[in-house]
mmCIF file of N, CA and C in Angstrom:
data_model
loop_
_atom_site.group_PDB
_atom_site.id
_atom_site.type_symbol
_atom_site.label_atom_id
_atom_site.label_comp_id
_atom_site.label_asym_id
_atom_site.label_seq_id
_atom_site.Cartn_x
_atom_site.Cartn_y
_atom_site.Cartn_z
ATOM 1 N N MET D 1 0.851 -1.172 0.000
ATOM 2 C CA MET D 1 0.000 0.000 0.000
ATOM 3 C C MET D 1 0.901 1.242 0.000
ATOM 4 N N LYS D 2 0.379 2.309 -0.578
ATOM 5 C CA LYS D 2 1.142 3.556 -0.613
ATOM 6 C C LYS D 2 0.213 4.729 -0.343
ATOM 7 N N VAL D 3 0.701 5.652 0.488
ATOM 8 C CA VAL D 3 -0.015 6.887 0.783
ATOM 9 C C VAL D 3 0.944 8.040 0.509
ATOM 10 N N SER D 4 0.459 9.058 -0.192
ATOM 11 C CA SER D 4 1.271 10.240 -0.489
ATOM 12 C C SER D 4 0.496 11.492 -0.131
ATOM 13 N N TYR D 5 1.261 12.527 0.192
ATOM 14 C CA TYR D 5 0.665 13.832 0.454
ATOM 15 C C TYR D 5 1.631 14.873 -0.071
ATOM 16 N N SER D 6 1.094 15.922 -0.676
ATOM 17 C CA SER D 6 1.956 16.978 -1.194
ATOM 18 C C SER D 6 1.305 18.324 -0.972
ATOM 19 N N SER D 7 2.149 19.364 -1.002
ATOM 20 C CA SER D 7 1.649 20.716 -0.815
ATOM 21 C C SER D 7 2.667 21.706 -1.365
ATOM 22 N N VAL D 8 2.192 22.926 -1.536
ATOM 23 C CA VAL D 8 3.043 24.032 -1.966
ATOM 24 C C VAL D 8 3.292 24.939 -0.761
ATOM 25 N N PHE D 9 4.542 25.331 -0.593
ATOM 26 C CA PHE D 9 4.931 26.237 0.484
ATOM 27 C C PHE D 9 5.342 27.571 -0.119
ATOM 28 N N ASN D 10 5.058 28.649 0.562
ATOM 29 C CA ASN D 10 5.422 29.977 0.073
ATOM 30 C C ASN D 10 6.901 30.298 0.269
ATOM 31 N N GLN D 11 7.615 29.454 0.983
ATOM 32 C CA GLN D 11 9.051 29.624 1.166
ATOM 33 C C GLN D 11 9.786 28.948 0.007
ATOM 34 N N THR D 12 11.071 29.247 -0.128
ATOM 35 C CA THR D 12 11.878 28.611 -1.170
ATOM 36 C C THR D 12 12.117 27.142 -0.810
ATOM 37 N N ALA D 13 12.485 26.369 -1.819
ATOM 38 C CA ALA D 13 12.812 24.960 -1.591
ATOM 39 C C ALA D 13 13.978 24.834 -0.609
ATOM 40 N N ASP D 14 14.961 25.721 -0.726
ATOM 41 C CA ASP D 14 16.097 25.676 0.204
ATOM 42 C C ASP D 14 15.668 25.961 1.641
ATOM 43 N N GLN D 15 14.721 26.866 1.823
ATOM 44 C CA GLN D 15 14.233 27.162 3.178
ATOM 45 C C GLN D 15 13.498 25.962 3.766
ATOM 46 N N VAL D 16 12.641 25.327 2.983
ATOM 47 C CA VAL D 16 11.905 24.154 3.469
ATOM 48 C C VAL D 16 12.880 23.013 3.740
ATOM 49 N N TRP D 17 13.767 22.748 2.807
ATOM 50 C CA TRP D 17 14.756 21.684 2.982
ATOM 51 C C TRP D 17 15.639 21.967 4.197
ATOM 52 N N GLY D 18 15.969 23.216 4.429
ATOM 53 C CA GLY D 18 16.798 23.576 5.580
ATOM 54 C C GLY D 18 16.189 23.151 6.905
ATOM 55 N N VAL D 19 14.882 23.101 6.987
ATOM 56 C CA VAL D 19 14.214 22.682 8.223
ATOM 57 C C VAL D 19 14.143 21.165 8.339
ATOM 58 N N ILE D 20 13.876 20.458 7.236
ATOM 59 C CA ILE D 20 13.656 19.008 7.334
ATOM 60 C C ILE D 20 14.871 18.159 6.990
ATOM 61 N N ARG D 21 15.943 18.736 6.434
ATOM 62 C CA ARG D 21 17.053 17.934 5.900
ATOM 63 C C ARG D 21 17.736 17.062 6.941
ATOM 64 N N ASP D 22 17.828 17.529 8.174
ATOM 65 C CA ASP D 22 18.455 16.746 9.235
ATOM 66 C C ASP D 22 17.459 15.677 9.685
ATOM 67 N N PHE D 23 17.849 14.432 9.553
ATOM 68 C CA PHE D 23 16.987 13.304 9.907
ATOM 69 C C PHE D 23 16.579 13.337 11.381
ATOM 70 N N ASN D 24 17.278 14.115 12.164
ATOM 71 C CA ASN D 24 16.985 14.220 13.599
ATOM 72 C C ASN D 24 16.217 15.493 13.953
ATOM 73 N N SER D 25 15.684 16.196 12.956
ATOM 74 C CA SER D 25 15.034 17.484 13.229
ATOM 75 C C SER D 25 13.539 17.381 13.536
ATOM 76 N N TYR D 26 13.002 16.183 13.654
ATOM 77 C CA TYR D 26 11.565 16.042 13.926
ATOM 78 C C TYR D 26 11.053 16.923 15.057
ATOM 79 N N PRO D 27 11.719 16.981 16.204
ATOM 80 C CA PRO D 27 11.177 17.817 17.287
ATOM 81 C C PRO D 27 11.093 19.295 16.913
ATOM 82 N N VAL D 28 11.856 19.721 15.931
ATOM 83 C CA VAL D 28 11.846 21.117 15.490
ATOM 84 C C VAL D 28 10.570 21.430 14.729
ATOM 85 N N TRP D 29 10.112 20.472 13.905
ATOM 86 C CA TRP D 29 9.014 20.812 13.014
ATOM 87 C C TRP D 29 7.795 19.899 13.078
ATOM 88 N N VAL D 30 7.835 18.831 13.857
ATOM 89 C CA VAL D 30 6.649 17.982 14.032
ATOM 90 C C VAL D 30 6.162 18.165 15.464
ATOM 91 N N ALA D 31 5.037 18.831 15.608
ATOM 92 C CA ALA D 31 4.529 19.211 16.927
ATOM 93 C C ALA D 31 4.301 18.022 17.853
ATOM 94 N N THR D 32 4.000 16.846 17.309
ATOM 95 C CA THR D 32 3.691 15.681 18.141
ATOM 96 C C THR D 32 4.924 14.888 18.557
ATOM 97 N N VAL D 33 6.117 15.294 18.101
ATOM 98 C CA VAL D 33 7.359 14.616 18.484
ATOM 99 C C VAL D 33 7.973 15.349 19.666
ATOM 100 N N THR D 34 8.152 14.625 20.751
ATOM 101 C CA THR D 34 8.644 15.252 21.976
ATOM 102 C C THR D 34 10.143 15.079 22.187
ATOM 103 N N GLU D 35 10.728 14.067 21.580
ATOM 104 C CA GLU D 35 12.171 13.863 21.728
ATOM 105 C C GLU D 35 12.679 13.039 20.555
ATOM 106 N N SER D 36 13.964 13.206 20.239
ATOM 107 C CA SER D 36 14.574 12.466 19.142
ATOM 108 C C SER D 36 16.083 12.472 19.309
ATOM 109 N N HIS D 37 16.701 11.356 18.952
ATOM 110 C CA HIS D 37 18.160 11.322 18.884
ATOM 111 C C HIS D 37 18.585 10.301 17.835
ATOM 112 N N ILE D 38 19.791 10.490 17.333
ATOM 113 C CA ILE D 38 20.381 9.554 16.387
ATOM 114 C C ILE D 38 21.264 8.608 17.188
ATOM 115 N N GLU D 39 21.030 7.327 17.025
ATOM 116 C CA GLU D 39 21.799 6.325 17.768
ATOM 117 C C GLU D 39 23.253 6.298 17.305
ATOM 118 N N GLY D 40 24.140 5.988 18.209
ATOM 119 C CA GLY D 40 25.543 5.814 17.880
ATOM 120 C C GLY D 40 26.293 7.081 17.563
ATOM 121 N N GLY D 41 25.709 8.230 17.853
ATOM 122 C CA GLY D 41 26.395 9.496 17.644
ATOM 123 C C GLY D 41 26.578 9.902 16.190
ATOM 124 N N LYS D 42 25.862 9.256 15.269
ATOM 125 C CA LYS D 42 25.979 9.631 13.859
ATOM 126 C C LYS D 42 25.277 10.963 13.623
ATOM 127 N N SER D 43 25.592 11.583 12.492
ATOM 128 C CA SER D 43 24.954 12.843 12.146
ATOM 129 C C SER D 43 23.584 12.579 11.522
ATOM 130 N N GLY D 44 22.767 13.610 11.480
ATOM 131 C CA GLY D 44 21.420 13.506 10.945
ATOM 132 C C GLY D 44 21.345 13.431 9.438
ATOM 133 N N ASP D 45 22.479 13.431 8.753
ATOM 134 C CA ASP D 45 22.468 13.243 7.301
ATOM 135 C C ASP D 45 23.351 12.065 6.895
ATOM 136 N N SER D 46 23.677 11.217 7.857
ATOM 137 C CA SER D 46 24.530 10.058 7.630
ATOM 138 C C SER D 46 23.686 8.845 7.247
ATOM 139 N N VAL D 47 23.860 8.363 6.019
ATOM 140 C CA VAL D 47 23.119 7.185 5.580
ATOM 141 C C VAL D 47 23.443 6.023 6.515
ATOM 142 N N GLY D 48 22.411 5.330 6.939
ATOM 143 C CA GLY D 48 22.554 4.251 7.914
ATOM 144 C C GLY D 48 22.211 4.682 9.325
ATOM 145 N N ALA D 49 22.118 5.995 9.556
ATOM 146 C CA ALA D 49 21.785 6.510 10.885
ATOM 147 C C ALA D 49 20.392 6.027 11.292
ATOM 148 N N ILE D 50 20.257 5.718 12.569
ATOM 149 C CA ILE D 50 18.962 5.303 13.095
ATOM 150 C C ILE D 50 18.427 6.400 13.994
ATOM 151 N N ARG D 51 17.252 6.898 13.611
ATOM 152 C CA ARG D 51 16.548 7.930 14.377
ATOM 153 C C ARG D 51 15.651 7.223 15.381
ATOM 154 N N ASN D 52 15.761 7.630 16.625
ATOM 155 C CA ASN D 52 14.983 7.064 17.723
ATOM 156 C C ASN D 52 14.193 8.224 18.304
ATOM 157 N N PHE D 53 12.859 8.209 18.148
ATOM 158 C CA PHE D 53 12.071 9.351 18.585
ATOM 159 C C PHE D 53 10.756 8.913 19.208
ATOM 160 N N VAL D 54 10.141 9.850 19.911
ATOM 161 C CA VAL D 54 8.843 9.607 20.540
ATOM 162 C C VAL D 54 7.829 10.544 19.900
ATOM 163 N N GLU D 55 6.789 9.935 19.318
ATOM 164 C CA GLU D 55 5.707 10.716 18.727
ATOM 165 C C GLU D 55 4.396 10.284 19.357
ATOM 166 N N SER D 56 3.710 11.244 19.940
ATOM 167 C CA SER D 56 2.428 10.986 20.608
ATOM 168 C C SER D 56 2.543 9.824 21.590
ATOM 169 N N GLY D 57 3.664 9.780 22.305
ATOM 170 C CA GLY D 57 3.868 8.763 23.331
ATOM 171 C C GLY D 57 4.371 7.424 22.822
ATOM 172 N N THR D 58 4.582 7.269 21.517
ATOM 173 C CA THR D 58 5.047 6.013 20.942
ATOM 174 C C THR D 58 6.511 6.121 20.543
ATOM 175 N N LEU D 59 7.324 5.167 21.006
ATOM 176 C CA LEU D 59 8.737 5.112 20.635
ATOM 177 C C LEU D 59 8.848 4.505 19.234
ATOM 178 N N ILE D 60 9.548 5.203 18.344
ATOM 179 C CA ILE D 60 9.676 4.782 16.946
ATOM 180 C C ILE D 60 11.141 4.848 16.543
ATOM 181 N N ARG D 61 11.579 3.846 15.781
ATOM 182 C CA ARG D 61 12.948 3.828 15.254
ATOM 183 C C ARG D 61 12.892 3.700 13.737
ATOM 184 N N GLN D 62 13.712 4.525 13.061
ATOM 185 C CA GLN D 62 13.765 4.521 11.610
ATOM 186 C C GLN D 62 15.213 4.644 11.159
ATOM 187 N N ARG D 63 15.529 3.995 10.026
ATOM 188 C CA ARG D 63 16.890 4.017 9.468
ATOM 189 C C ARG D 63 16.900 4.854 8.187
ATOM 190 N N LEU D 64 17.874 5.768 8.101
ATOM 191 C CA LEU D 64 18.054 6.594 6.913
ATOM 192 C C LEU D 64 18.744 5.766 5.831
ATOM 193 N N LEU D 65 18.086 5.616 4.682
ATOM 194 C CA LEU D 65 18.623 4.798 3.593
ATOM 195 C C LEU D 65 19.300 5.628 2.507
ATOM 196 N N ALA D 66 18.834 6.843 2.291
ATOM 197 C CA ALA D 66 19.409 7.711 1.271
ATOM 198 C C ALA D 66 19.177 9.159 1.689
ATOM 199 N N HIS D 67 20.126 10.024 1.347
ATOM 200 C CA HIS D 67 20.023 11.442 1.699
ATOM 201 C C HIS D 67 20.706 12.238 0.602
ATOM 202 N N SER D 68 19.996 13.208 0.016
ATOM 203 C CA SER D 68 20.575 13.989 -1.072
ATOM 204 C C SER D 68 20.245 15.468 -0.911
ATOM 205 N N ASP D 69 21.275 16.261 -0.669
ATOM 206 C CA ASP D 69 21.073 17.716 -0.661
ATOM 207 C C ASP D 69 20.804 18.219 -2.074
ATOM 208 N N LEU D 70 21.414 17.588 -3.070
ATOM 209 C CA LEU D 70 21.215 17.986 -4.462
ATOM 210 C C LEU D 70 19.742 17.837 -4.871
ATOM 211 N N ASP D 71 19.143 16.719 -4.510
ATOM 212 C CA ASP D 71 17.733 16.461 -4.840
ATOM 213 C C ASP D 71 16.772 16.901 -3.742
ATOM 214 N N ARG D 72 17.309 17.388 -2.637
ATOM 215 C CA ARG D 72 16.509 17.770 -1.473
ATOM 216 C C ARG D 72 15.547 16.636 -1.109
ATOM 217 N N SER D 73 16.106 15.478 -0.832
ATOM 218 C CA SER D 73 15.261 14.326 -0.524
ATOM 219 C C SER D 73 15.971 13.361 0.416
ATOM 220 N N TYR D 74 15.167 12.559 1.085
ATOM 221 C CA TYR D 74 15.703 11.420 1.811
ATOM 222 C C TYR D 74 14.699 10.288 1.818
ATOM 223 N N VAL D 75 15.242 9.088 2.040
ATOM 224 C CA VAL D 75 14.454 7.869 2.097
ATOM 225 C C VAL D 75 14.819 7.170 3.393
ATOM 226 N N TYR D 76 13.819 6.651 4.077
ATOM 227 C CA TYR D 76 14.048 5.964 5.341
ATOM 228 C C TYR D 76 13.131 4.759 5.434
ATOM 229 N N GLU D 77 13.459 3.853 6.362
ATOM 230 C CA GLU D 77 12.632 2.673 6.581
ATOM 231 C C GLU D 77 12.405 2.455 8.069
ATOM 232 N N SER D 78 11.381 1.673 8.368
ATOM 233 C CA SER D 78 11.087 1.336 9.754
ATOM 234 C C SER D 78 12.115 0.340 10.271
ATOM 235 N N CYS D 79 12.344 0.403 11.572
ATOM 236 C CA CYS D 79 13.212 -0.560 12.245
ATOM 237 C C CYS D 79 12.368 -1.426 13.179
ATOM 238 N N GLY D 80 11.144 -1.627 12.850
ATOM 239 C CA GLY D 80 10.227 -2.415 13.657
ATOM 240 C C GLY D 80 8.801 -2.044 13.305
ATOM 241 N N ALA D 81 7.890 -2.850 13.775
ATOM 242 C CA ALA D 81 6.469 -2.616 13.487
ATOM 243 C C ALA D 81 5.999 -1.329 14.155
ATOM 244 N N LEU D 82 4.983 -0.734 13.552
ATOM 245 C CA LEU D 82 4.331 0.447 14.112
ATOM 246 C C LEU D 82 2.834 0.144 14.116
ATOM 247 N N GLY D 83 2.359 -0.342 15.231
ATOM 248 C CA GLY D 83 0.980 -0.802 15.292
ATOM 249 C C GLY D 83 0.787 -1.958 14.330
ATOM 250 N N ALA D 84 -0.226 -1.875 13.486
ATOM 251 C CA ALA D 84 -0.524 -2.933 12.523
ATOM 252 C C ALA D 84 0.397 -2.895 11.306
ATOM 253 N N ILE D 85 1.160 -1.811 11.157
ATOM 254 C CA ILE D 85 2.085 -1.703 10.025
ATOM 255 C C ILE D 85 3.355 -2.468 10.377
ATOM 256 N N THR D 86 3.651 -3.505 9.589
ATOM 257 C CA THR D 86 4.802 -4.356 9.880
ATOM 258 C C THR D 86 6.105 -3.803 9.316
ATOM 259 N N TYR D 87 6.010 -3.015 8.240
ATOM 260 C CA TYR D 87 7.194 -2.403 7.624
ATOM 261 C C TYR D 87 6.724 -1.205 6.809
ATOM 262 N N TYR D 88 7.570 -0.161 6.755
ATOM 263 C CA TYR D 88 7.263 0.972 5.883
ATOM 264 C C TYR D 88 8.542 1.603 5.365
ATOM 265 N N LEU D 89 8.394 2.235 4.212
ATOM 266 C CA LEU D 89 9.471 2.940 3.547
ATOM 267 C C LEU D 89 8.941 4.327 3.214
ATOM 268 N N GLY D 90 9.617 5.349 3.722
ATOM 269 C CA GLY D 90 9.159 6.720 3.522
ATOM 270 C C GLY D 90 10.119 7.518 2.667
ATOM 271 N N THR D 91 9.561 8.457 1.913
ATOM 272 C CA THR D 91 10.366 9.352 1.090
ATOM 273 C C THR D 91 9.844 10.771 1.246
ATOM 274 N N ALA D 92 10.747 11.691 1.539
ATOM 275 C CA ALA D 92 10.420 13.119 1.589
ATOM 276 C C ALA D 92 11.221 13.804 0.495
ATOM 277 N N ARG D 93 10.544 14.696 -0.240
ATOM 278 C CA ARG D 93 11.201 15.378 -1.356
ATOM 279 C C ARG D 93 10.699 16.811 -1.426
ATOM 280 N N VAL D 94 11.632 17.748 -1.608
ATOM 281 C CA VAL D 94 11.297 19.166 -1.760
ATOM 282 C C VAL D 94 11.848 19.627 -3.101
ATOM 283 N N ALA D 95 10.990 20.256 -3.897
ATOM 284 C CA ALA D 95 11.407 20.738 -5.220
ATOM 285 C C ALA D 95 11.081 22.221 -5.357
ATOM 286 N N PRO D 96 11.900 22.949 -6.094
ATOM 287 C CA PRO D 96 11.615 24.368 -6.302
ATOM 288 C C PRO D 96 10.476 24.580 -7.295
ATOM 289 N N ILE D 97 9.689 25.594 -7.017
ATOM 290 C CA ILE D 97 8.702 26.096 -7.978
ATOM 291 C C ILE D 97 9.205 27.482 -8.360
ATOM 292 N N THR D 98 9.620 27.643 -9.590
ATOM 293 C CA THR D 98 10.230 28.916 -9.989
ATOM 294 C C THR D 98 9.217 30.051 -10.041
ATOM 295 N N ASP D 99 7.965 29.745 -10.301
ATOM 296 C CA ASP D 99 6.921 30.761 -10.321
ATOM 297 C C ASP D 99 6.637 31.202 -8.889
ATOM 298 N N GLY D 100 7.161 32.328 -8.520
ATOM 299 C CA GLY D 100 6.960 32.834 -7.166
ATOM 300 C C GLY D 100 8.007 32.391 -6.166
ATOM 301 N N ASP D 101 9.027 31.652 -6.621
ATOM 302 C CA ASP D 101 10.111 31.189 -5.744
ATOM 303 C C ASP D 101 9.554 30.460 -4.528
ATOM 304 N N ARG D 102 8.693 29.494 -4.800
ATOM 305 C CA ARG D 102 8.058 28.701 -3.746
ATOM 306 C C ARG D 102 8.606 27.281 -3.776
ATOM 307 N N ALA D 103 8.045 26.417 -2.934
ATOM 308 C CA ALA D 103 8.511 25.038 -2.862
ATOM 309 C C ALA D 103 7.335 24.070 -2.948
ATOM 310 N N TYR D 104 7.593 22.947 -3.565
ATOM 311 C CA TYR D 104 6.657 21.832 -3.625
ATOM 312 C C TYR D 104 7.253 20.728 -2.770
ATOM 313 N N MET D 105 6.465 20.185 -1.855
ATOM 314 C CA MET D 105 6.951 19.097 -1.013
ATOM 315 C C MET D 105 6.013 17.918 -1.124
ATOM 316 N N GLU D 106 6.613 16.743 -1.245
ATOM 317 C CA GLU D 106 5.843 15.501 -1.294
ATOM 318 C C GLU D 106 6.419 14.516 -0.286
ATOM 319 N N TRP D 107 5.517 13.863 0.419
ATOM 320 C CA TRP D 107 5.900 12.820 1.364
ATOM 321 C C TRP D 107 5.121 11.584 0.976
ATOM 322 N N SER D 108 5.791 10.464 0.838
ATOM 323 C CA SER D 108 5.093 9.222 0.528
ATOM 324 C C SER D 108 5.582 8.123 1.452
ATOM 325 N N VAL D 109 4.668 7.230 1.766
ATOM 326 C CA VAL D 109 4.987 6.082 2.609
ATOM 327 C C VAL D 109 4.380 4.843 1.958
ATOM 328 N N THR D 110 5.241 3.876 1.673
ATOM 329 C CA THR D 110 4.808 2.563 1.205
ATOM 330 C C THR D 110 4.887 1.641 2.411
ATOM 331 N N PHE D 111 3.824 0.885 2.653
ATOM 332 C CA PHE D 111 3.803 0.092 3.886
ATOM 333 C C PHE D 111 3.169 -1.281 3.671
ATOM 334 N N ASP D 112 3.496 -2.172 4.595
ATOM 335 C CA ASP D 112 2.925 -3.514 4.637
ATOM 336 C C ASP D 112 2.106 -3.661 5.907
ATOM 337 N N CYS D 113 0.964 -4.296 5.780
ATOM 338 C CA CYS D 113 0.147 -4.653 6.933
ATOM 339 C C CYS D 113 -0.786 -5.779 6.514
ATOM 340 N N ALA D 114 -1.429 -6.390 7.479
ATOM 341 C CA ALA D 114 -2.383 -7.451 7.176
ATOM 342 C C ALA D 114 -3.517 -6.883 6.320
ATOM 343 N N PRO D 115 -4.034 -7.667 5.386
ATOM 344 C CA PRO D 115 -5.110 -7.187 4.503
ATOM 345 C C PRO D 115 -6.295 -6.584 5.258
ATOM 346 N N GLU D 116 -6.641 -7.170 6.369
ATOM 347 C CA GLU D 116 -7.790 -6.656 7.130
ATOM 348 C C GLU D 116 -7.503 -5.320 7.819
ATOM 349 N N GLU D 117 -6.241 -4.906 7.851
ATOM 350 C CA GLU D 117 -5.858 -3.639 8.484
ATOM 351 C C GLU D 117 -5.567 -2.533 7.474
ATOM 352 N N GLN D 118 -5.601 -2.831 6.177
ATOM 353 C CA GLN D 118 -5.203 -1.861 5.152
ATOM 354 C C GLN D 118 -6.017 -0.569 5.200
ATOM 355 N N VAL D 119 -7.307 -0.673 5.403
ATOM 356 C CA VAL D 119 -8.144 0.531 5.437
ATOM 357 C C VAL D 119 -7.757 1.403 6.626
ATOM 358 N N ASN D 120 -7.598 0.795 7.804
ATOM 359 C CA ASN D 120 -7.249 1.565 9.007
ATOM 360 C C ASN D 120 -5.855 2.167 8.909
ATOM 361 N N CYS D 121 -4.901 1.396 8.394
ATOM 362 C CA CYS D 121 -3.530 1.904 8.275
ATOM 363 C C CYS D 121 -3.460 3.054 7.270
ATOM 364 N N THR D 122 -4.148 2.892 6.148
ATOM 365 C CA THR D 122 -4.181 3.949 5.139
ATOM 366 C C THR D 122 -4.817 5.208 5.717
ATOM 367 N N LYS D 123 -5.926 5.044 6.405
ATOM 368 C CA LYS D 123 -6.621 6.190 7.003
ATOM 369 C C LYS D 123 -5.713 6.898 8.015
ATOM 370 N N GLY D 124 -5.001 6.135 8.842
ATOM 371 C CA GLY D 124 -4.113 6.736 9.830
ATOM 372 C C GLY D 124 -3.040 7.599 9.200
ATOM 373 N N LEU D 125 -2.430 7.104 8.139
ATOM 374 C CA LEU D 125 -1.398 7.884 7.448
ATOM 375 C C LEU D 125 -2.003 9.083 6.727
ATOM 376 N N GLU D 126 -3.154 8.900 6.115
ATOM 377 C CA GLU D 126 -3.811 10.014 5.424
ATOM 378 C C GLU D 126 -4.206 11.130 6.386
ATOM 379 N N GLU D 127 -4.442 10.791 7.643
ATOM 380 C CA GLU D 127 -4.755 11.808 8.650
ATOM 381 C C GLU D 127 -3.491 12.427 9.227
ATOM 382 N N ALA D 128 -2.420 11.657 9.358
ATOM 383 C CA ALA D 128 -1.185 12.152 9.968
ATOM 384 C C ALA D 128 -0.393 13.069 9.046
ATOM 385 N N MET D 129 -0.304 12.714 7.784
ATOM 386 C CA MET D 129 0.556 13.471 6.868
ATOM 387 C C MET D 129 0.174 14.951 6.764
ATOM 388 N N PRO D 130 -1.089 15.303 6.612
ATOM 389 C CA PRO D 130 -1.417 16.733 6.575
ATOM 390 C C PRO D 130 -1.039 17.457 7.867
ATOM 391 N N GLN D 131 -1.073 16.761 8.988
ATOM 392 C CA GLN D 131 -0.687 17.373 10.259
ATOM 393 C C GLN D 131 0.809 17.659 10.293
ATOM 394 N N TRP D 132 1.624 16.756 9.714
ATOM 395 C CA TRP D 132 3.069 16.996 9.631
ATOM 396 C C TRP D 132 3.334 18.247 8.794
ATOM 397 N N PHE D 133 2.638 18.380 7.687
ATOM 398 C CA PHE D 133 2.811 19.546 6.808
ATOM 399 C C PHE D 133 2.337 20.826 7.501
ATOM 400 N N LYS D 134 1.242 20.728 8.209
ATOM 401 C CA LYS D 134 0.730 21.899 8.946
ATOM 402 C C LYS D 134 1.748 22.344 9.990
ATOM 403 N N SER D 135 2.321 21.388 10.687
ATOM 404 C CA SER D 135 3.327 21.691 11.701
ATOM 405 C C SER D 135 4.560 22.344 11.060
ATOM 406 N N LEU D 136 4.997 21.819 9.922
ATOM 407 C CA LEU D 136 6.128 22.412 9.213
ATOM 408 C C LEU D 136 5.797 23.816 8.741
ATOM 409 N N ARG D 137 4.598 24.000 8.234
ATOM 410 C CA ARG D 137 4.161 25.322 7.767
ATOM 411 C C ARG D 137 4.200 26.321 8.931
ATOM 412 N N ASN D 138 3.784 25.890 10.118
ATOM 413 C CA ASN D 138 3.811 26.770 11.301
ATOM 414 C C ASN D 138 5.233 27.181 11.655
ATOM 415 N N VAL D 139 6.163 26.247 11.577
ATOM 416 C CA VAL D 139 7.565 26.534 11.880
ATOM 417 C C VAL D 139 8.145 27.504 10.853
ATOM 418 N N LEU D 140 7.736 27.348 9.606
ATOM 419 C CA LEU D 140 8.245 28.209 8.535
ATOM 420 C C LEU D 140 7.605 29.584 8.514
ATOM 421 N N GLY D 141 6.579 29.752 9.307
ATOM 422 C CA GLY D 141 5.961 31.061 9.393
ATOM 423 C C GLY D 141 4.681 31.211 8.597
ATOM 424 N N GLY D 142 3.916 30.144 8.500
ATOM 425 C CA GLY D 142 2.587 30.242 7.864
ATOM 426 C C GLY D 142 2.528 29.815 6.445
#
């Protein structure tokens, strides 16, 4: 299953990427994340780094698989189940919109879960993703 969400930001692509590029920056721009650290002292842009964070009271671990400042994107995967979701692969990408010097951002998550849970898992992600974007928009200044 795959869920995607995208939006246009009034800031430049570099400004948006500057906030999300560090894999450990969740507490900066996701209102529901209360703490985060990268295991083993790696940097937040180091491929292989494992992000360990708490979102809405749930401990979550994710591994950074790819990171590109040139493409303003990263790819990460789960390091364990998240509720009914047994595995997921996420991609965040920020692209410039030259008309108005704005940014286009897309977040997608491909995930596995039991067939009977697909509707609930899809709904959960479809509800969460706009909240992540809203939180980022608030940090960027509206």
